[in-house]
Amino acid sequence: MANFRFDAVQKANAKEPIEATAPSNLTSEYYGCNVFNRAAMRQYLDEDTRRAIYETVEKGVTLDKSIADHVAAGMKRWALDMGATHYTHWFQPLTGGTAEKHDSFADPRGKDESIEKFSGKLLCQQAPDASSCPSGGLRNTFEARGYTAWDPSSPAFIIGDTLCVPTVFISYTGEALDYKTPLLKSDVAVCKATTDLLALMGMPNEVAHSYLGWEQEYFLVDKDLYSLRPDLVLTERTLIGHVSSKNQQLDDHYFGSIPARVMEFMKDLEFECYKLGIPAKTRHNEVAPGQFELAPVYEAANLANDHNLLLMSVMRSVAAKHGFAVLLHEKPFAGVNGSGKHCNWSIGTESGIGLMSPGKTDRENLRFLCFMANTLKAVYDNNGLLKASVMTASNSHRLGANEAPPAIISSFLGTQVHEAFEELLKSKDMVKIAGKKGYSLGIPQVPELMVDNTDRNRTSSFAFTGNRFEFRAVGSSANCSGPITILNTILANQLNIFRAAVEKRIEAGSEPMRAILDETRETYRACKDICFDGNGYSDEWRAEAKTRGLDCESSVPLCMDEFTSEKTVALFKNVGVLSEVELESRKDVYLEIYCKKLSIEARTLSDLVTNHIIPVAITYQNILLENVKNLKEIYGASAFKKMAISQMDLIECISADIAAAESEIDTLDALIDSISAEDRDAAIIYHDKVVPMLDEIRKHVDSLEMLVDDQMWPLPKYRELLFIH
């Protein structure tokens, strides 16, 4: 039989690197050229229109609709000058990706005429079908109307020949059907709560925002090999596949030299990022072979999230040009590390004050301790909800393994900050916070090293890293808006509670800064159990976490219950981010997606085993049987027993694995066919019964992979998929 897998491997290795198309090494010459940014606004909008846009973005002032026509006219001229022919509202439905519907600028008039049209009305609002996107029951086929509305705080951009306008997506009755709407609301909430508290601290004119710096991990595999793996194509992970004898044991891939083909892809990707104003900064090999990372400069959370979604789309098209497929699944390969999207989150002011950064004076350090304590209290009170925001079918493979944070939310502070808080519990006065210190290595030519005021704990799910918190549990395929919305919302609620308590102390006669200090102390005292600086992978920590009252649930469907708990509903209502019906709809959507993804995996595995693996295994088994038969005919029964013993053992092993795989596939098919719903009860069945069956079937197939002739095996193996040359 023809060995298509071998041919594909040869073809992949023969590929020549594709040259990046960047015209210059100076990013300043083309950075943001495909974005309707301030430079473009200065050229295409008048001063009054620009000022209105700036006030909307910087101060949250509602944009006057009368301005929209002026913006649309300038945006259209710019887009046409850039070669665009279409426009679209670019939004973020609850699928986790992005959506768009392209309309032409062309507006035919009469038989022989056409003009280019793009009005303020078309810029501000459109009405896509809202019943075909996930809505959790908010929209049905017979009530399909929904609206997209322009988000001026995220600039429009051009992809190909299309002007893309970032928008929110809501139902006809006003409920959020997307990720952007609650993120924007949560930023408003945390901004107001922060501003009100800063006013008590003698800083009345500060405007605050949430900030985000994501770290996008991903795998690259050769596109030809990817196409020969139905499981990768349909589920983005390998449902079967024996681990390679060499994978990441030697740690030689991490921060290693970037393969030439990958480097050309990265150059091209960065070029496309810079044209779109995505501030890509860091690139490197990750831990697992074939795994890489891109990280940008920090931005306001809403814009940063838009840029991440845009990056995930762009990197797929760029990868295809270089003969690669990008895998954003959290666990595409067994036996090697999966991929996360660490979300570095903080709160800061527009004047440049990082509220999670230690300062130089007692007043600055009190402000730091205050916001740190309130963040810890918010996470402590809502650790189950925060975990639910990252629990998905794909990310559940990663959480809890010794490669990512455990499915328990705790916070690492580092020695200096932890000691400062502990000292605060013992003292009535302000405490000192140790800053950076230097030490010499004793090597004359190496300068003094400056050591940060925290170490780094890679087992912590929510680690303080010097001036922000790194939420490490977010999955690589996720929309960052989900967890960032939760963080903003719970902090806004906690800051409001804290401010009310401080105001009570002030009314009782306490001086404002003394009241803030005393309330900070008690806030930390109430939540210190969320802090853990040790090994989050250890069994001892799992046991201790339970005694601390932390949520240790690892079942995805059971974690989802947090979205509709009485506490969560009350919290979101108090802050004004999501209503009870919106929370219920999101829970329904997440459970539905969980069920659908596992159903797809189960049916894909059934097809693979039935139509790809078992026929090949039987064919090879028949070859062995024919050989045994020939040995017996040639050498006789007595000699045959000694000569064919190993082959008979091999035949028996193959037979056992085939029989077990066939039986378990039949059971799996019957179970999947019996699940008619996509609700909480169905999700529990998928978690408790289907997932273990997928793992058990895989064991038998992976065993067959090591028994069947390599030249006959129908799928590319790990050693071919993971290593790029």
XYZ file of C-alpha atoms in Angstrom:
725
model
C 0.000 0.000 0.000
C 1.139 3.584 -0.692
C 2.686 5.289 2.284
C 1.103 8.742 2.148
C 2.376 9.630 5.611
C 5.996 9.046 4.640
C 5.561 11.092 1.465
C 4.092 13.979 3.455
C 6.993 13.976 5.908
C 9.471 14.094 3.034
C 7.558 16.939 1.423
C 7.494 18.889 4.685
C 11.219 18.565 5.211
C 11.891 19.689 1.645
C 10.070 23.026 2.042
C 12.136 26.157 1.536
C 11.681 29.022 4.029
C 9.406 31.791 2.805
C 10.889 35.240 2.970
C 9.017 37.787 5.104
C 7.634 40.682 3.097
C 8.475 43.509 5.481
C 9.862 46.445 3.447
C 11.964 47.822 6.271
C 13.600 46.834 9.539
C 12.250 50.066 11.058
C 8.789 49.309 12.429
C 8.254 53.037 12.918
C 7.943 53.380 9.149
C 4.826 51.217 8.898
C 3.555 50.602 12.465
C -0.238 50.961 12.582
C -0.493 51.740 8.867
C -3.661 49.579 8.620
C -5.304 51.200 11.644
C -7.539 54.265 11.773
C -5.386 55.636 14.579
C -4.575 59.180 15.649
C -2.201 59.693 12.765
C -4.946 58.735 10.302
C -7.487 60.839 12.198
C -5.273 63.908 11.923
C -5.273 63.469 8.157
C -8.943 62.577 7.627
C -10.897 64.207 10.496
C -11.294 67.840 11.520
C -10.112 69.055 14.906
C -13.546 69.138 16.597
C -14.336 65.585 15.513
C -10.953 64.354 16.718
C -11.430 66.049 20.084
C -14.805 64.339 20.528
C -13.277 60.932 19.759
C -10.371 61.540 22.144
C -12.732 62.507 25.002
C -14.760 59.361 24.404
C -11.692 57.143 24.533
C -9.825 58.860 27.366
C -12.615 60.103 29.635
C -15.540 57.841 28.811
C -17.644 60.712 27.487
C -20.628 59.490 25.433
C -20.081 60.272 21.758
C -22.640 62.613 20.236
C -24.354 60.848 17.332
C -24.057 64.007 15.278
C -20.296 63.400 15.214
C -20.714 59.919 13.727
C -21.357 61.158 10.179
C -18.110 63.147 10.242
C -16.185 60.131 11.558
C -17.769 57.819 8.975
C -16.922 60.188 6.121
C -13.281 60.441 7.171
C -13.027 56.700 7.872
C -14.489 55.910 4.445
C -12.012 58.196 2.637
C -9.140 56.609 4.528
C -10.360 53.060 3.823
C -10.858 53.757 0.120
C -7.408 55.342 -0.105
C -6.058 52.140 1.483
C -7.739 50.030 -1.202
C -10.676 48.757 0.866
C -13.861 47.831 -0.983
C -15.979 46.491 1.905
C -16.702 47.189 5.556
C -17.867 45.027 8.451
C -18.817 45.238 12.087
C -16.274 43.019 13.854
C -17.690 41.475 17.026
C -17.078 38.740 19.576
C -19.980 36.271 19.962
C -19.994 33.650 22.682
C -18.316 31.154 20.365
C -15.039 32.506 21.757
C -13.856 33.764 18.366
C -14.861 36.727 16.205
C -17.591 37.284 13.639
C -18.071 39.586 10.661
C -20.501 40.253 7.801
C -18.986 42.153 4.875
C -20.914 44.863 3.000
C -19.625 46.697 -0.041
C -19.033 50.429 -0.023
C -20.609 50.351 -3.494
C -24.139 51.757 -3.561
C -25.551 51.334 -7.105
C -27.731 54.233 -8.289
C -29.828 53.750 -11.399
C -28.670 51.638 -14.323
C -25.215 52.993 -14.902
C -24.098 54.638 -11.637
C -22.644 53.678 -8.308
C -21.250 55.680 -5.430
C -19.285 54.668 -2.339
C -21.462 54.993 0.749
C -20.683 54.683 4.441
C -22.791 56.808 6.797
C -22.709 57.506 10.508
C -25.726 55.242 10.885
C -23.875 52.336 9.247
C -20.821 53.044 11.396
C -22.735 53.162 14.675
C -25.230 50.344 14.346
C -26.108 47.265 12.304
C -28.518 44.349 12.786
C -27.008 40.888 12.250
C -28.889 37.661 12.880
C -28.720 37.013 16.621
C -30.344 33.579 16.659
C -27.531 31.698 14.934
C -24.848 32.710 17.446
C -24.837 31.108 20.921
C -27.269 32.943 23.195
C -28.193 30.494 25.938
C -31.880 30.847 25.108
C -31.925 34.646 24.914
C -32.665 34.434 21.172
C -34.654 31.856 19.194
C -35.083 31.300 15.465
C -38.394 33.159 15.558
C -36.817 36.150 17.368
C -33.587 36.616 15.493
C -32.952 40.338 15.687
C -29.788 41.577 17.347
C -27.605 44.667 17.090
C -23.928 45.478 16.774
C -22.847 48.916 17.994
C -19.561 50.742 17.389
C -16.936 50.753 20.145
C -14.956 53.997 19.585
C -12.355 53.013 22.202
C -10.956 50.327 19.869
C -9.780 51.733 16.523
C -11.030 50.424 13.188
C -8.550 48.507 11.044
C -8.216 47.000 7.591
C -7.758 43.302 6.843
C -7.339 42.546 3.152
C -9.896 44.695 1.360
C -12.227 45.127 4.341
C -12.598 47.917 6.887
C -13.281 46.266 10.265
C -15.128 48.271 12.929
C -14.930 46.775 16.462
C -18.412 46.552 17.988
C -20.452 45.188 20.850
C -23.193 42.636 20.122
C -26.533 42.726 21.973
C -29.982 41.211 21.592
C -33.143 43.016 20.498
C -34.092 43.211 24.173
C -30.723 44.592 25.251
C -28.904 41.588 26.748
C -25.212 41.095 25.965
C -24.573 38.320 23.446
C -20.820 38.829 23.339
C -17.640 39.119 25.373
C -16.871 42.783 24.697
C -20.007 44.305 26.267
C -19.428 42.948 29.798
C -15.699 43.691 29.537
C -16.425 47.345 28.786
C -19.000 47.495 31.589
C -16.576 45.888 34.030
C -13.883 48.409 33.107
C -16.314 51.258 33.767
C -17.205 49.685 37.124
C -13.636 49.144 38.299
C -12.664 52.595 36.985
C -15.393 54.292 39.065
C -14.687 52.217 42.180
C -10.965 52.955 41.888
C -11.490 56.658 41.224
C -13.784 56.989 44.249
C -11.231 55.295 46.517
C -8.354 57.374 45.155
C -10.346 60.493 45.988
C -10.370 59.376 49.634
C -6.594 59.083 49.353
C -6.296 62.702 48.256
C -6.109 61.968 44.513
C -9.472 63.295 43.250
C -8.718 63.815 39.562
C -7.303 60.451 38.565
C -8.962 58.265 35.910
C -8.243 54.551 36.173
C -8.496 51.598 33.793
C -7.759 47.889 33.785
C -4.688 46.851 31.810
C -3.757 43.560 30.206
C -0.640 41.963 28.827
C -1.323 38.497 27.411
C 1.247 35.836 26.565
C 0.038 33.701 23.650
C 1.408 30.158 23.513
C 0.802 28.017 20.440
C 2.005 24.979 18.518
C 3.078 24.870 14.887
C 2.800 21.686 12.839
C 3.467 21.124 9.180
C 0.280 21.777 7.230
C 0.611 18.631 5.104
C 0.937 16.445 8.188
C -1.899 18.319 9.880
C -4.168 17.554 6.920
C -3.496 13.826 7.363
C -4.738 13.908 10.969
C -8.581 14.047 11.063
C -8.456 14.530 14.828
C -6.312 17.664 14.495
C -8.476 19.041 11.698
C -11.761 18.460 13.533
C -10.826 18.887 17.216
C -7.401 20.640 17.180
C -5.959 17.897 19.394
C -4.587 14.414 18.815
C -7.159 11.990 20.177
C -4.660 9.162 19.658
C -0.899 9.029 19.384
C 1.877 7.334 21.314
C 4.351 9.691 22.953
C 7.625 10.166 21.149
C 10.709 8.576 22.713
C 12.164 12.088 22.773
C 9.910 14.982 23.631
C 10.737 17.644 26.208
C 12.788 15.566 28.669
C 16.035 17.408 27.954
C 14.499 20.898 28.179
C 16.496 21.699 25.052
C 13.645 23.333 23.173
C 12.803 25.950 25.814
C 14.417 29.264 24.818
C 16.444 27.319 22.269
C 17.421 28.519 18.816
C 14.324 29.148 16.737
C 14.170 26.864 13.655
C 14.724 28.716 10.367
C 11.239 27.966 8.992
C 9.644 29.125 12.217
C 11.752 32.284 12.306
C 10.525 33.269 8.847
C 6.954 32.707 10.009
C 7.575 34.830 13.114
C 9.067 37.673 11.079
C 6.098 37.676 8.748
C 3.661 37.480 11.658
C 5.309 40.409 13.456
C 5.170 42.436 10.252
C 1.413 41.844 9.982
C 1.009 42.594 13.707
C 2.813 45.912 13.455
C 0.715 46.985 10.474
C -2.367 46.379 12.642
C -0.922 48.194 15.659
C -0.501 45.004 17.697
C 2.540 45.770 19.903
C 4.296 42.404 19.556
C 7.447 42.420 21.659
C 8.682 38.933 22.612
C 9.066 35.684 20.664
C 10.666 32.436 21.796
C 10.545 28.654 21.864
C 8.356 27.282 24.643
C 8.933 24.127 26.700
C 7.413 21.505 24.402
C 8.875 20.757 20.965
C 6.909 22.584 18.281
C 5.586 25.069 20.875
C 6.228 28.817 20.770
C 5.125 32.075 22.380
C 4.391 35.655 21.377
C 3.878 38.412 23.943
C 3.064 42.115 23.421
C 3.503 45.361 25.326
C 0.733 46.075 27.864
C -2.379 47.966 26.760
C -5.784 48.938 28.098
C -7.657 45.670 28.632
C -10.323 46.200 25.947
C -7.815 47.062 23.220
C -5.401 44.351 24.355
C -8.139 41.749 24.100
C -9.149 42.922 20.612
C -5.514 42.664 19.571
C -5.248 39.124 20.920
C -8.304 37.953 18.995
C -6.984 39.664 15.886
C -3.596 38.012 16.366
C -5.160 34.538 16.614
C -6.873 35.124 13.277
C -3.854 36.637 11.549
C -1.415 33.979 12.719
C -3.493 31.261 11.050
C -3.335 32.941 7.643
C 0.368 33.752 8.003
C 1.125 30.185 9.091
C -0.618 28.802 6.015
C 1.687 30.859 3.774
C 4.650 29.200 5.447
C 3.285 25.671 5.198
C 2.229 25.501 8.851
C -0.978 24.989 10.783
C -1.339 26.818 14.107
C -2.756 24.852 17.050
C -4.285 26.984 19.794
C -5.803 24.045 21.670
C -4.642 23.870 25.276
C -3.508 20.236 24.976
C -2.974 19.152 21.372
C -0.409 16.480 22.307
C -0.300 14.025 25.196
C 2.924 13.691 27.148
C 4.173 17.243 26.569
C 3.185 20.588 28.040
C 0.019 22.224 26.801
C -0.488 25.897 25.984
C -1.811 28.727 28.122
C -2.465 32.402 27.652
C -1.124 34.024 30.791
C -3.092 37.205 31.452
C -0.997 39.842 33.202
C -3.647 42.113 34.728
C -3.371 45.335 36.666
C -5.150 48.581 37.473
C -3.528 51.915 36.699
C -4.297 55.554 36.077
C -4.072 57.516 32.858
C -1.401 59.666 34.496
C 0.842 56.605 34.671
C 0.433 55.439 38.287
C 0.456 51.672 38.639
C -1.796 50.907 41.590
C -0.201 47.490 42.035
C 3.347 48.846 42.149
C 5.214 49.538 45.402
C 6.232 53.161 45.838
C 8.964 55.206 47.486
C 6.935 56.898 50.229
C 4.678 55.590 52.990
C 1.644 57.104 51.260
C 2.491 55.380 47.967
C 3.141 52.070 49.711
C -0.129 52.314 51.643
C -1.918 52.792 48.342
C -0.120 49.703 47.016
C -0.991 47.564 50.049
C -4.574 48.782 49.916
C -5.160 47.735 46.312
C -3.254 44.501 46.825
C -5.344 43.564 49.881
C -8.579 44.347 48.081
C -7.534 42.282 45.063
C -6.671 39.336 47.303
C -9.989 39.672 49.145
C -11.914 39.783 45.858
C -10.151 36.644 44.624
C -10.574 34.883 47.977
C -14.309 35.558 48.115
C -14.827 34.534 44.480
C -12.123 31.949 43.780
C -14.657 29.415 42.496
C -16.141 31.935 40.052
C -12.692 32.951 38.830
C -11.840 29.297 38.209
C -15.128 28.789 36.353
C -14.109 31.573 33.950
C -11.229 29.427 32.622
C -12.714 25.923 32.871
C -13.421 24.525 29.406
C -13.345 21.143 27.713
C -9.924 21.894 26.259
C -8.352 23.730 29.209
C -9.411 21.004 31.660
C -6.698 18.777 30.133
C -4.113 21.308 31.265
C -5.306 22.535 34.659
C -4.153 20.309 37.461
C -1.368 18.656 35.491
C 2.218 19.355 36.512
C 2.593 21.857 33.704
C 0.066 24.522 34.622
C -1.595 25.886 37.750
C -3.772 23.399 39.617
C -7.561 23.672 39.475
C -7.367 25.616 42.731
C -7.117 29.400 42.755
C -4.463 30.742 45.112
C -2.147 33.724 45.030
C 1.633 33.905 45.260
C 2.959 37.177 46.708
C 6.681 36.625 47.127
C 8.716 36.951 50.289
C 8.934 40.753 50.576
C 5.254 41.514 49.978
C 4.111 38.591 52.123
C 6.367 39.736 54.965
C 5.080 43.308 54.653
C 1.488 42.126 55.034
C 2.345 39.851 57.943
C 4.150 42.727 59.635
C 1.100 44.911 59.036
C -1.010 42.439 61.021
C 1.287 42.944 64.019
C 1.710 46.709 63.750
C -0.635 49.649 64.163
C 1.536 51.820 61.936
C 2.648 51.727 58.331
C 5.279 49.133 57.458
C 8.286 49.248 55.166
C 8.340 47.326 51.891
C 11.702 46.033 50.762
C 12.652 47.244 47.306
C 15.016 45.788 44.772
C 18.440 44.841 46.037
C 21.640 44.235 44.189
C 24.394 41.710 44.548
C 27.608 40.896 42.768
C 28.432 37.536 41.217
C 32.124 38.064 41.940
C 32.879 38.201 38.222
C 34.516 41.567 37.429
C 33.110 41.912 33.909
C 29.491 41.120 34.963
C 27.637 44.141 36.412
C 25.720 44.051 39.680
C 22.382 42.240 39.442
C 19.206 43.949 40.687
C 16.822 41.409 42.235
C 13.045 41.958 42.096
C 10.991 42.153 45.270
C 9.292 38.853 44.394
C 10.496 35.514 43.126
C 8.363 33.718 40.541
C 6.132 30.728 41.293
C 5.059 28.909 38.134
C 2.679 26.668 40.085
C 0.550 29.582 41.278
C -2.617 30.333 39.337
C -2.717 34.016 40.364
C 0.800 35.230 41.038
C 1.987 38.733 41.882
C 4.983 39.515 39.684
C 6.181 42.937 40.801
C 3.576 45.363 39.409
C 0.669 43.173 38.285
C -0.962 39.812 38.813
C -0.329 37.034 36.332
C -3.438 34.876 35.916
C -1.748 31.738 34.617
C -4.795 29.491 34.394
C -6.269 31.075 31.244
C -6.247 28.721 28.252
C -4.464 29.452 24.972
C -7.663 29.386 22.890
C -9.656 31.566 25.296
C -11.103 35.013 24.806
C -9.352 36.981 27.568
C -12.520 39.009 28.136
C -14.072 36.208 30.194
C -11.561 36.102 33.057
C -10.684 39.821 32.849
C -14.363 40.740 33.150
C -14.557 38.581 36.271
C -11.422 40.163 37.762
C -12.624 43.705 37.070
C -16.079 42.980 38.443
C -15.044 41.291 41.676
C -12.444 43.991 42.363
C -14.950 46.783 41.685
C -17.384 45.184 44.125
C -14.692 44.730 46.775
C -13.418 48.307 46.397
C -16.949 49.596 46.928
C -17.254 47.495 50.095
C -13.829 48.693 51.269
C -14.616 52.365 50.617
C -17.879 52.119 52.554
C -16.004 50.611 55.518
C -13.356 53.350 55.369
C -16.025 56.061 55.262
C -17.581 54.563 58.399
C -14.231 54.791 60.162
C -13.868 58.409 59.034
C -17.377 59.241 60.294
C -16.342 57.721 63.624
C -13.476 60.217 63.833
C -10.562 58.449 62.161
C -8.208 60.422 59.908
C -8.633 59.231 56.237
C -5.204 57.663 55.753
C -5.370 56.029 59.188
C -8.800 54.645 58.302
C -7.442 53.249 55.042
C -4.466 51.677 56.824
C -6.635 50.043 59.492
C -9.164 48.738 56.974
C -6.358 47.416 54.743
C -5.024 45.439 57.702
C -8.415 43.865 58.417
C -9.062 43.173 54.738
C -5.839 41.212 54.451
C -6.531 39.410 57.734
C -9.860 38.208 56.327
C -8.399 36.791 53.116
C -4.868 35.645 53.930
C -5.839 32.023 53.290
C -5.811 32.740 49.548
C -2.048 33.342 49.768
C 0.222 30.363 49.159
C 3.857 30.597 48.111
C 4.678 26.887 48.022
C 4.379 24.081 45.482
C 0.886 24.193 43.989
C 1.430 20.803 42.339
C 1.843 18.908 45.599
C -0.766 16.601 47.126
C -0.161 18.330 50.439
C -1.346 21.642 48.991
C -4.537 20.092 47.619
C -5.329 18.784 51.074
C -4.436 22.087 52.729
C -6.506 24.098 50.237
C -9.616 22.247 51.363
C -8.942 23.136 54.989
C -8.593 26.782 53.921
C -12.039 26.712 52.357
C -10.843 27.124 48.774
C -12.829 25.663 45.889
C -11.168 22.398 44.835
C -13.778 21.221 42.314
C -12.296 19.993 39.018
C -15.444 18.952 37.140
C -16.098 21.528 34.419
C -19.915 21.309 34.553
C -19.952 21.559 38.346
C -17.598 24.556 38.241
C -20.104 26.272 35.931
C -22.621 26.408 38.784
C -20.683 29.379 40.137
C -22.042 31.586 37.338
C -25.572 31.383 38.713
C -24.962 31.138 42.448
C -26.844 33.640 44.612
C -23.568 35.344 45.537
C -22.503 35.774 41.902
C -25.895 37.075 40.783
C -25.945 39.618 43.618
C -22.360 40.693 42.917
C -22.933 41.327 39.206
C -26.193 43.117 39.944
C -24.504 45.401 42.486
C -21.786 46.354 40.036
C -24.058 46.515 36.976
C -22.067 44.292 34.616
C -24.370 41.341 33.864
C -27.971 40.640 34.838
C -29.189 37.339 36.259
C -30.627 36.293 32.899
C -27.341 37.140 31.167
C -25.394 35.042 33.676
C -27.803 32.151 33.207
C -27.475 32.398 29.429
C -23.692 32.320 29.632
C -23.732 29.253 31.823
C -26.060 27.552 29.332
C -23.779 28.499 26.425
C -20.645 27.216 28.162
C -22.317 23.912 29.045
C -23.621 23.547 25.493
C -20.170 24.171 24.014
C -18.646 21.704 26.481
C -21.099 18.998 25.397
C -20.665 19.711 21.693
C -16.882 19.647 21.811
C -16.782 16.323 23.604
C -19.418 14.900 21.272
C -17.275 15.913 18.291
C -14.222 14.322 19.909
C -16.097 11.091 20.605
C -17.460 10.783 17.075
C -14.098 11.694 15.554
C -12.343 9.059 17.653
C -14.955 6.486 16.645
C -14.332 7.256 12.970
C -10.558 7.130 13.399
C -10.580 3.797 15.173
C -13.198 2.166 12.953
C -12.065 3.410 9.551
C -8.345 4.099 9.939
C -6.761 2.113 12.751
C -8.542 -1.236 12.983
C -8.408 -2.008 9.221
C -4.649 -1.388 9.191
C -4.141 -3.403 12.379
C -6.098 -6.316 10.920
C -4.140 -6.121 7.677
C -0.854 -6.281 9.570
C -2.194 -9.070 11.765
C -3.079 -11.075 8.646
C 0.455 -10.580 7.333
C 1.814 -11.999 10.575
C -0.617 -14.907 10.478
C 0.375 -15.718 6.909
C 4.027 -15.660 7.897
C 3.361 -17.977 10.846
C 1.443 -20.318 8.572
C 4.356 -20.373 6.103
C 6.878 -21.076 8.878
C 4.835 -24.019 10.043
C 4.549 -25.436 6.510
C 8.262 -25.054 5.810
C 9.846 -26.053 9.127
C 7.241 -28.325 10.667
C 5.300 -28.095 13.888
C 8.161 -28.789 16.331
C 10.541 -26.166 14.924
C 7.649 -23.768 14.347
C 6.881 -23.455 18.067
C 10.357 -22.086 18.807
C 10.604 -19.897 15.711
C 7.143 -18.245 15.862
C 6.689 -17.741 19.593
C 7.381 -13.985 19.463
C 5.116 -13.553 16.444
C 2.300 -15.426 18.154
C 2.659 -13.182 21.192
C 2.511 -10.147 18.916
C -0.592 -11.479 17.169
C -2.279 -12.056 20.514
C -1.460 -8.519 21.692
C -2.820 -7.014 18.467
C -5.959 -9.162 18.725
C -6.548 -8.081 22.315
C -6.177 -4.380 21.511
C -8.413 -4.649 18.426
C -11.113 -6.467 20.359
C -10.974 -4.032 23.278
C -11.003 -0.962 20.998
C -13.939 -2.283 18.958
C -15.953 -3.136 22.060
C -15.303 0.216 23.731
C -16.087 2.136 20.547
C -19.447 0.359 20.336
C -20.156 1.321 23.949
C -19.049 4.906 23.313
C -21.225 5.247 20.203
C -24.258 3.946 22.080
C -23.613 6.348 24.968
C -23.235 9.379 22.691
C -26.404 8.441 20.796
C -28.297 8.246 24.092
C -27.404 11.818 25.119
C -30.096 13.992 23.566
C -29.567 17.264 25.442
C -26.709 19.731 25.871
C -27.469 20.921 29.374
C -25.925 20.508 32.820
C -27.031 16.881 33.217
C -25.613 15.990 29.799
C -22.361 17.810 30.579
C -21.963 15.763 33.758
C -22.369 12.552 31.739
C -19.757 13.746 29.270
C -17.367 14.592 32.119
C -17.959 11.487 34.238
C -18.369 8.841 31.515
C -17.330 10.004 28.053
C -13.963 11.552 28.952
C -12.714 8.387 30.761
C -13.830 6.277 27.782
C -11.876 8.471 25.371
C -8.777 7.944 27.510
C -9.306 4.177 27.742
C -9.807 3.739 23.989
C -6.703 5.786 23.377
C -4.620 3.370 25.442
C -5.459 0.473 23.127
C -4.899 2.485 19.946
C -1.573 3.831 21.199
C -0.578 0.261 22.009
C -1.414 -0.753 18.446
C 0.727 2.099 17.123
C 3.754 0.488 18.760
C 2.879 -2.991 17.420
C 1.880 -2.331 13.802
C 4.500 -1.877 11.069
C 5.510 1.791 10.955
C 5.249 1.893 7.159
C 1.611 0.809 7.383
C 0.473 3.156 10.149
C -2.004 5.563 8.498
C -1.434 8.719 10.578
C 1.593 10.967 11.148
C 3.201 10.124 14.475
C 4.301 12.416 17.283
C 7.959 12.272 16.302
C 6.945 13.674 12.889
C 4.407 16.225 14.104
C 6.389 17.769 16.950
C 9.836 18.341 15.495
C 10.337 21.132 12.950
C 13.581 21.261 11.029
